[in-house]
């Protein structure tokens, strides 16, 4: 099985430096164009299944990439729930919530919050998606359209990364393909999208 997975196209909040989490904002014109570029890049690939986060920015990107194909929407592919950080400027969170922000990036194995998910919670959720869509190896090619930190969690599973080293993989750029093969219980990374130039939450 070959897995093509990508972060959604650029959104209004991406551009403004605002944390989205499980809140949402629309794709920018550039974000829409990103989806169309991915459609062209994969025009010769037949996807046996297309999966998307049920958040609008991911689903809208998936529809741009595969406009004529049924898309399975699932909450298992949502971005991490960062509680009251959603809707806040990244710089403000770094300044006003310094301890929790540092914990998130510097001690991810200890990061937890009562109004959202831990990184362990996120990884367990992604693992459930893998159990459903990947581990049975029912398809040859699948497309997964999801979110920045969710893709980091995917890599942590694929590469068996300890939680304390979660951020060894950084958030990838919007609308760039990552590619991985899965066969007989083993993952093989084929391509990693370029990393996002700034911290993303």
C-alpha positions as protocol buffer text, in pm:
chain_id: "A"
residue {
  index: 1
  type: UNK
  ca { x: 0 y: 0 z: 0 }
}
residue {
  index: 2
  type: UNK
  ca { x: 115 y: 351 z: -80 }
}
residue {
  index: 3
  type: UNK
  ca { x: -10 y: 641 z: 133 }
}
residue {
  index: 4
  type: UNK
  ca { x: -11 y: 995 z: -2 }
}
residue {
  index: 5
  type: UNK
  ca { x: -77 y: 1239 z: 279 }
}
residue {
  index: 6
  type: UNK
  ca { x: -88 y: 1614 z: 286 }
}
residue {
  index: 7
  type: UNK
  ca { x: -169 y: 1910 z: 501 }
}
residue {
  index: 8
  type: UNK
  ca { x: -459 y: 2126 z: 381 }
}
residue {
  index: 9
  type: UNK
  ca { x: -406 y: 2437 z: 168 }
}
residue {
  index: 10
  type: UNK
  ca { x: -322 y: 2774 z: 322 }
}
residue {
  index: 11
  type: UNK
  ca { x: -602 y: 2929 z: 527 }
}
residue {
  index: 12
  type: UNK
  ca { x: -684 y: 3281 z: 638 }
}
residue {
  index: 13
  type: UNK
  ca { x: -568 y: 3200 z: 991 }
}
residue {
  index: 14
  type: UNK
  ca { x: -247 y: 3038 z: 865 }
}
residue {
  index: 15
  type: UNK
  ca { x: -165 y: 3365 z: 693 }
}
residue {
  index: 16
  type: UNK
  ca { x: -251 y: 3571 z: 1000 }
}
residue {
  index: 17
  type: UNK
  ca { x: -50 y: 3353 z: 1240 }
}
residue {
  index: 18
  type: UNK
  ca { x: -360 y: 3244 z: 1430 }
}
residue {
  index: 19
  type: UNK
  ca { x: -381 y: 2900 z: 1589 }
}
residue {
  index: 20
  type: UNK
  ca { x: -664 y: 2691 z: 1446 }
}
residue {
  index: 21
  type: UNK
  ca { x: -670 y: 2363 z: 1633 }
}
residue {
  index: 22
  type: UNK
  ca { x: -1020 y: 2223 z: 1584 }
}
residue {
  index: 23
  type: UNK
  ca { x: -1162 y: 2565 z: 1501 }
}
residue {
  index: 24
  type: UNK
  ca { x: -1161 y: 2650 z: 1133 }
}
residue {
  index: 25
  type: UNK
  ca { x: -1098 y: 2922 z: 879 }
}
residue {
  index: 26
  type: UNK
  ca { x: -1146 y: 2924 z: 500 }
}
residue {
  index: 27
  type: UNK
  ca { x: -881 y: 2858 z: 240 }
}
residue {
  index: 28
  type: UNK
  ca { x: -716 y: 3165 z: 93 }
}
residue {
  index: 29
  type: UNK
  ca { x: -704 y: 3214 z: -284 }
}
residue {
  index: 30
  type: UNK
  ca { x: -351 y: 3078 z: -266 }
}
residue {
  index: 31
  type: UNK
  ca { x: -475 y: 2783 z: -60 }
}
residue {
  index: 32
  type: UNK
  ca { x: -732 y: 2702 z: -327 }
}
residue {
  index: 33
  type: UNK
  ca { x: -463 y: 2722 z: -592 }
}
residue {
  index: 34
  type: UNK
  ca { x: -245 y: 2486 z: -385 }
}
residue {
  index: 35
  type: UNK
  ca { x: -521 y: 2226 z: -396 }
}
residue {
  index: 36
  type: UNK
  ca { x: -548 y: 2261 z: -773 }
}
residue {
  index: 37
  type: UNK
  ca { x: -171 y: 2219 z: -810 }
}
residue {
  index: 38
  type: UNK
  ca { x: -187 y: 1895 z: -609 }
}
residue {
  index: 39
  type: UNK
  ca { x: -471 y: 1778 z: -834 }
}
residue {
  index: 40
  type: UNK
  ca { x: -242 y: 1824 z: -1134 }
}
residue {
  index: 41
  type: UNK
  ca { x: 49 y: 1649 z: -960 }
}
residue {
  index: 42
  type: UNK
  ca { x: -154 y: 1337 z: -891 }
}
residue {
  index: 43
  type: UNK
  ca { x: -368 y: 1332 z: -1207 }
}
residue {
  index: 44
  type: UNK
  ca { x: -215 y: 1000 z: -1317 }
}
residue {
  index: 45
  type: UNK
  ca { x: -255 y: 830 z: -980 }
}
residue {
  index: 46
  type: UNK
  ca { x: -563 y: 621 z: -906 }
}
residue {
  index: 47
  type: UNK
  ca { x: -662 y: 649 z: -540 }
}
residue {
  index: 48
  type: UNK
  ca { x: -858 y: 350 z: -418 }
}
residue {
  index: 49
  type: UNK
  ca { x: -977 y: 561 z: -126 }
}
residue {
  index: 50
  type: UNK
  ca { x: -961 y: 926 z: -23 }
}
residue {
  index: 51
  type: UNK
  ca { x: -979 y: 1021 z: 345 }
}
residue {
  index: 52
  type: UNK
  ca { x: -1010 y: 1368 z: 492 }
}
residue {
  index: 53
  type: UNK
  ca { x: -1041 y: 1532 z: 828 }
}
residue {
  index: 54
  type: UNK
  ca { x: -1397 y: 1649 z: 873 }
}
residue {
  index: 55
  type: UNK
  ca { x: -1278 y: 2006 z: 936 }
}
residue {
  index: 56
  type: UNK
  ca { x: -1364 y: 2236 z: 647 }
}
residue {
  index: 57
  type: UNK
  ca { x: -1013 y: 2342 z: 546 }
}
residue {
  index: 58
  type: UNK
  ca { x: -905 y: 1982 z: 495 }
}
residue {
  index: 59
  type: UNK
  ca { x: -1225 y: 1864 z: 329 }
}
residue {
  index: 60
  type: UNK
  ca { x: -1226 y: 2162 z: 91 }
}
residue {
  index: 61
  type: UNK
  ca { x: -866 y: 2079 z: -3 }
}
residue {
  index: 62
  type: UNK
  ca { x: -956 y: 1714 z: -61 }
}
residue {
  index: 63
  type: UNK
  ca { x: -1241 y: 1818 z: -292 }
}
residue {
  index: 64
  type: UNK
  ca { x: -998 y: 2032 z: -492 }
}
residue {
  index: 65
  type: UNK
  ca { x: -753 y: 1744 z: -529 }
}
residue {
  index: 66
  type: UNK
  ca { x: -1015 y: 1479 z: -610 }
}
residue {
  index: 67
  type: UNK
  ca { x: -1328 y: 1662 z: -731 }
}
residue {
  index: 68
  type: UNK
  ca { x: -1485 y: 1353 z: -883 }
}
residue {
  index: 69
  type: UNK
  ca { x: -1416 y: 1100 z: -610 }
}
residue {
  index: 70
  type: UNK
  ca { x: -1602 y: 1005 z: -294 }
}
residue {
  index: 71
  type: UNK
  ca { x: -1423 y: 1141 z: 12 }
}
residue {
  index: 72
  type: UNK
  ca { x: -1449 y: 971 z: 350 }
}
residue {
  index: 73
  type: UNK
  ca { x: -1465 y: 1240 z: 619 }
}
residue {
  index: 74
  type: UNK
  ca { x: -1349 y: 1137 z: 964 }
}
residue {
  index: 75
  type: UNK
  ca { x: -1293 y: 1314 z: 1296 }
}
residue {
  index: 76
  type: UNK
  ca { x: -998 y: 1079 z: 1355 }
}
residue {
  index: 77
  type: UNK
  ca { x: -794 y: 1298 z: 1119 }
}
residue {
  index: 78
  type: UNK
  ca { x: -877 y: 1628 z: 1289 }
}
residue {
  index: 79
  type: UNK
  ca { x: -604 y: 1863 z: 1409 }
}
residue {
  index: 80
  type: UNK
  ca { x: -505 y: 1840 z: 1775 }
}
residue {
  index: 81
  type: UNK
  ca { x: -753 y: 2009 z: 2009 }
}
residue {
  index: 82
  type: UNK
  ca { x: -557 y: 2292 z: 2173 }
}
residue {
  index: 83
  type: UNK
  ca { x: -845 y: 2426 z: 2380 }
}
residue {
  index: 84
  type: UNK
  ca { x: -850 y: 2801 z: 2442 }
}
residue {
  index: 85
  type: UNK
  ca { x: -541 y: 2851 z: 2222 }
}
residue {
  index: 86
  type: UNK
  ca { x: -767 y: 2817 z: 1917 }
}
residue {
  index: 87
  type: UNK
  ca { x: -834 y: 3156 z: 1762 }
}
residue {
  index: 88
  type: UNK
  ca { x: -536 y: 3318 z: 1936 }
}
residue {
  index: 89
  type: UNK
  ca { x: -226 y: 3460 z: 1772 }
}
residue {
  index: 90
  type: UNK
  ca { x: 73 y: 3226 z: 1799 }
}
residue {
  index: 91
  type: UNK
  ca { x: 297 y: 3505 z: 1927 }
}
residue {
  index: 92
  type: UNK
  ca { x: 47 y: 3599 z: 2198 }
}
residue {
  index: 93
  type: UNK
  ca { x: 29 y: 3239 z: 2320 }
}
residue {
  index: 94
  type: UNK
  ca { x: 409 y: 3219 z: 2327 }
}
residue {
  index: 95
  type: UNK
  ca { x: 419 y: 3535 z: 2540 }
}
residue {
  index: 96
  type: UNK
  ca { x: 110 y: 3495 z: 2760 }
}
residue {
  index: 97
  type: UNK
  ca { x: 114 y: 3119 z: 2818 }
}
residue {
  index: 98
  type: UNK
  ca { x: 489 y: 3064 z: 2825 }
}
residue {
  index: 99
  type: UNK
  ca { x: 495 y: 2759 z: 3052 }
}
residue {
  index: 100
  type: UNK
  ca { x: 240 y: 2553 z: 2861 }
}
residue {
  index: 101
  type: UNK
  ca { x: 381 y: 2662 z: 2525 }
}
residue {
  index: 102
  type: UNK
  ca { x: 731 y: 2552 z: 2629 }
}
residue {
  index: 103
  type: UNK
  ca { x: 594 y: 2224 z: 2764 }
}
residue {
  index: 104
  type: UNK
  ca { x: 420 y: 2159 z: 2431 }
}
residue {
  index: 105
  type: UNK
  ca { x: 739 y: 2197 z: 2229 }
}
residue {
  index: 106
  type: UNK
  ca { x: 1016 y: 2109 z: 2475 }
}
residue {
  index: 107
  type: UNK
  ca { x: 856 y: 1831 z: 2685 }
}
residue {
  index: 108
  type: UNK
  ca { x: 580 y: 1691 z: 2461 }
}
residue {
  index: 109
  type: UNK
  ca { x: 561 y: 1374 z: 2672 }
}
residue {
  index: 110
  type: UNK
  ca { x: 452 y: 1588 z: 2968 }
}
residue {
  index: 111
  type: UNK
  ca { x: 219 y: 1826 z: 2783 }
}
residue {
  index: 112
  type: UNK
  ca { x: -144 y: 1795 z: 2894 }
}
residue {
  index: 113
  type: UNK
  ca { x: -444 y: 2024 z: 2928 }
}
residue {
  index: 114
  type: UNK
  ca { x: -794 y: 1988 z: 3066 }
}
residue {
  index: 115
  type: UNK
  ca { x: -957 y: 2179 z: 2778 }
}
residue {
  index: 116
  type: UNK
  ca { x: -813 y: 1980 z: 2487 }
}
residue {
  index: 117
  type: UNK
  ca { x: -595 y: 1686 z: 2391 }
}
residue {
  index: 118
  type: UNK
  ca { x: -250 y: 1573 z: 2491 }
}
residue {
  index: 119
  type: UNK
  ca { x: -13 y: 1461 z: 2217 }
}
residue {
  index: 120
  type: UNK
  ca { x: -71 y: 1105 z: 2340 }
}
residue {
  index: 121
  type: UNK
  ca { x: -444 y: 1157 z: 2280 }
}
residue {
  index: 122
  type: UNK
  ca { x: -372 y: 1277 z: 1927 }
}
residue {
  index: 123
  type: UNK
  ca { x: -148 y: 982 z: 1850 }
}
residue {
  index: 124
  type: UNK
  ca { x: -404 y: 732 z: 1981 }
}
residue {
  index: 125
  type: UNK
  ca { x: -664 y: 893 z: 1756 }
}
residue {
  index: 126
  type: UNK
  ca { x: -437 y: 867 z: 1452 }
}
residue {
  index: 127
  type: UNK
  ca { x: -359 y: 506 z: 1543 }
}
residue {
  index: 128
  type: UNK
  ca { x: -734 y: 431 z: 1529 }
}
residue {
  index: 129
  type: UNK
  ca { x: -740 y: 571 z: 1177 }
}
residue {
  index: 130
  type: UNK
  ca { x: -446 y: 349 z: 1081 }
}
residue {
  index: 131
  type: UNK
  ca { x: -623 y: 46 z: 1225 }
}
residue {
  index: 132
  type: UNK
  ca { x: -920 y: 123 z: 1003 }
}
residue {
  index: 133
  type: UNK
  ca { x: -762 y: 244 z: 678 }
}
residue {
  index: 134
  type: UNK
  ca { x: -397 y: 133 z: 666 }
}
residue {
  index: 135
  type: UNK
  ca { x: -319 y: -182 z: 863 }
}
residue {
  index: 136
  type: UNK
  ca { x: -566 y: -408 z: 676 }
}
residue {
  index: 137
  type: UNK
  ca { x: -382 y: -325 z: 348 }
}
residue {
  index: 138
  type: UNK
  ca { x: -701 y: -334 z: 145 }
}
residue {
  index: 139
  type: UNK
  ca { x: -594 y: -69 z: -108 }
}
residue {
  index: 140
  type: UNK
  ca { x: -302 y: 1 z: -337 }
}
residue {
  index: 141
  type: UNK
  ca { x: -305 y: 382 z: -312 }
}
residue {
  index: 142
  type: UNK
  ca { x: -484 y: 606 z: -66 }
}
residue {
  index: 143
  type: UNK
  ca { x: -492 y: 982 z: -17 }
}
residue {
  index: 144
  type: UNK
  ca { x: -513 y: 1138 z: 329 }
}
residue {
  index: 145
  type: UNK
  ca { x: -583 y: 1511 z: 368 }
}
residue {
  index: 146
  type: UNK
  ca { x: -528 y: 1630 z: 721 }
}
residue {
  index: 147
  type: UNK
  ca { x: -342 y: 1883 z: 939 }
}
residue {
  index: 148
  type: UNK
  ca { x: 6 y: 1987 z: 1044 }
}
residue {
  index: 149
  type: UNK
  ca { x: 38 y: 1835 z: 1391 }
}
residue {
  index: 150
  type: UNK
  ca { x: -169 y: 1534 z: 1289 }
}
residue {
  index: 151
  type: UNK
  ca { x: 93 y: 1460 z: 1022 }
}
residue {
  index: 152
  type: UNK
  ca { x: 366 y: 1485 z: 1288 }
}
residue {
  index: 153
  type: UNK
  ca { x: 169 y: 1225 z: 1486 }
}
residue {
  index: 154
  type: UNK
  ca { x: 148 y: 1007 z: 1175 }
}
residue {
  index: 155
  type: UNK
  ca { x: 525 y: 1021 z: 1140 }
}
residue {
  index: 156
  type: UNK
  ca { x: 570 y: 940 z: 1509 }
}
residue {
  index: 157
  type: UNK
  ca { x: 380 y: 616 z: 1448 }
}
residue {
  index: 158
  type: UNK
  ca { x: 543 y: 535 z: 1114 }
}
residue {
  index: 159
  type: UNK
  ca { x: 894 y: 593 z: 1250 }
}
residue {
  index: 160
  type: UNK
  ca { x: 825 y: 466 z: 1603 }
}
residue {
  index: 161
  type: UNK
  ca { x: 937 y: 798 z: 1755 }
}
residue {
  index: 162
  type: UNK
  ca { x: 925 y: 818 z: 2138 }
}
residue {
  index: 163
  type: UNK
  ca { x: 687 y: 1087 z: 2259 }
}
residue {
  index: 164
  type: UNK
  ca { x: 970 y: 1286 z: 2419 }
}
residue {
  index: 165
  type: UNK
  ca { x: 1113 y: 1324 z: 2066 }
}
residue {
  index: 166
  type: UNK
  ca { x: 775 y: 1399 z: 1903 }
}
residue {
  index: 167
  type: UNK
  ca { x: 898 y: 1722 z: 1743 }
}
residue {
  index: 168
  type: UNK
  ca { x: 1192 y: 1555 z: 1568 }
}
residue {
  index: 169
  type: UNK
  ca { x: 947 y: 1588 z: 1280 }
}
residue {
  index: 170
  type: UNK
  ca { x: 823 y: 1941 z: 1237 }
}
residue {
  index: 171
  type: UNK
  ca { x: 497 y: 2059 z: 1083 }
}
residue {
  index: 172
  type: UNK
  ca { x: 509 y: 2028 z: 703 }
}
residue {
  index: 173
  type: UNK
  ca { x: 420 y: 2299 z: 455 }
}
residue {
  index: 174
  type: UNK
  ca { x: 64 y: 2334 z: 333 }
}
residue {
  index: 175
  type: UNK
  ca { x: -48 y: 2123 z: 38 }
}
residue {
  index: 176
  type: UNK
  ca { x: 271 y: 1924 z: -24 }
}
residue {
  index: 177
  type: UNK
  ca { x: 266 y: 1548 z: -66 }
}
residue {
  index: 178
  type: UNK
  ca { x: 426 y: 1319 z: 189 }
}
residue {
  index: 179
  type: UNK
  ca { x: 452 y: 960 z: 66 }
}
residue {
  index: 180
  type: UNK
  ca { x: 491 y: 636 z: 259 }
}
residue {
  index: 181
  type: UNK
  ca { x: 464 y: 265 z: 179 }
}
residue {
  index: 182
  type: UNK
  ca { x: 313 y: 15 z: 419 }
}
residue {
  index: 183
  type: UNK
  ca { x: 356 y: -359 z: 374 }
}
residue {
  index: 184
  type: UNK
  ca { x: 361 y: -657 z: 610 }
}
residue {
  index: 185
  type: UNK
  ca { x: 346 y: -438 z: 919 }
}
residue {
  index: 186
  type: UNK
  ca { x: 631 y: -207 z: 819 }
}
residue {
  index: 187
  type: UNK
  ca { x: 637 y: 153 z: 703 }
}
residue {
  index: 188
  type: UNK
  ca { x: 888 y: 290 z: 454 }
}
residue {
  index: 189
  type: UNK
  ca { x: 907 y: 667 z: 413 }
}
residue {
  index: 190
  type: UNK
  ca { x: 938 y: 760 z: 46 }
}
residue {
  index: 191
  type: UNK
  ca { x: 910 y: 1138 z: 64 }
}
residue {
  index: 192
  type: UNK
  ca { x: 872 y: 1403 z: 332 }
}
residue {
  index: 193
  type: UNK
  ca { x: 727 y: 1740 z: 239 }
}
residue {
  index: 194
  type: UNK
  ca { x: 941 y: 2044 z: 324 }
}
residue {
  index: 195
  type: UNK
  ca { x: 907 y: 2163 z: 682 }
}
residue {
  index: 196
  type: UNK
  ca { x: 705 y: 2470 z: 768 }
}
residue {
  index: 197
  type: UNK
  ca { x: 946 y: 2762 z: 826 }
}
residue {
  index: 198
  type: UNK
  ca { x: 769 y: 2866 z: 1150 }
}
residue {
  index: 199
  type: UNK
  ca { x: 637 y: 2685 z: 1457 }
}
residue {
  index: 200
  type: UNK
  ca { x: 282 y: 2565 z: 1411 }
}
residue {
  index: 201
  type: UNK
  ca { x: 33 y: 2451 z: 1670 }
}
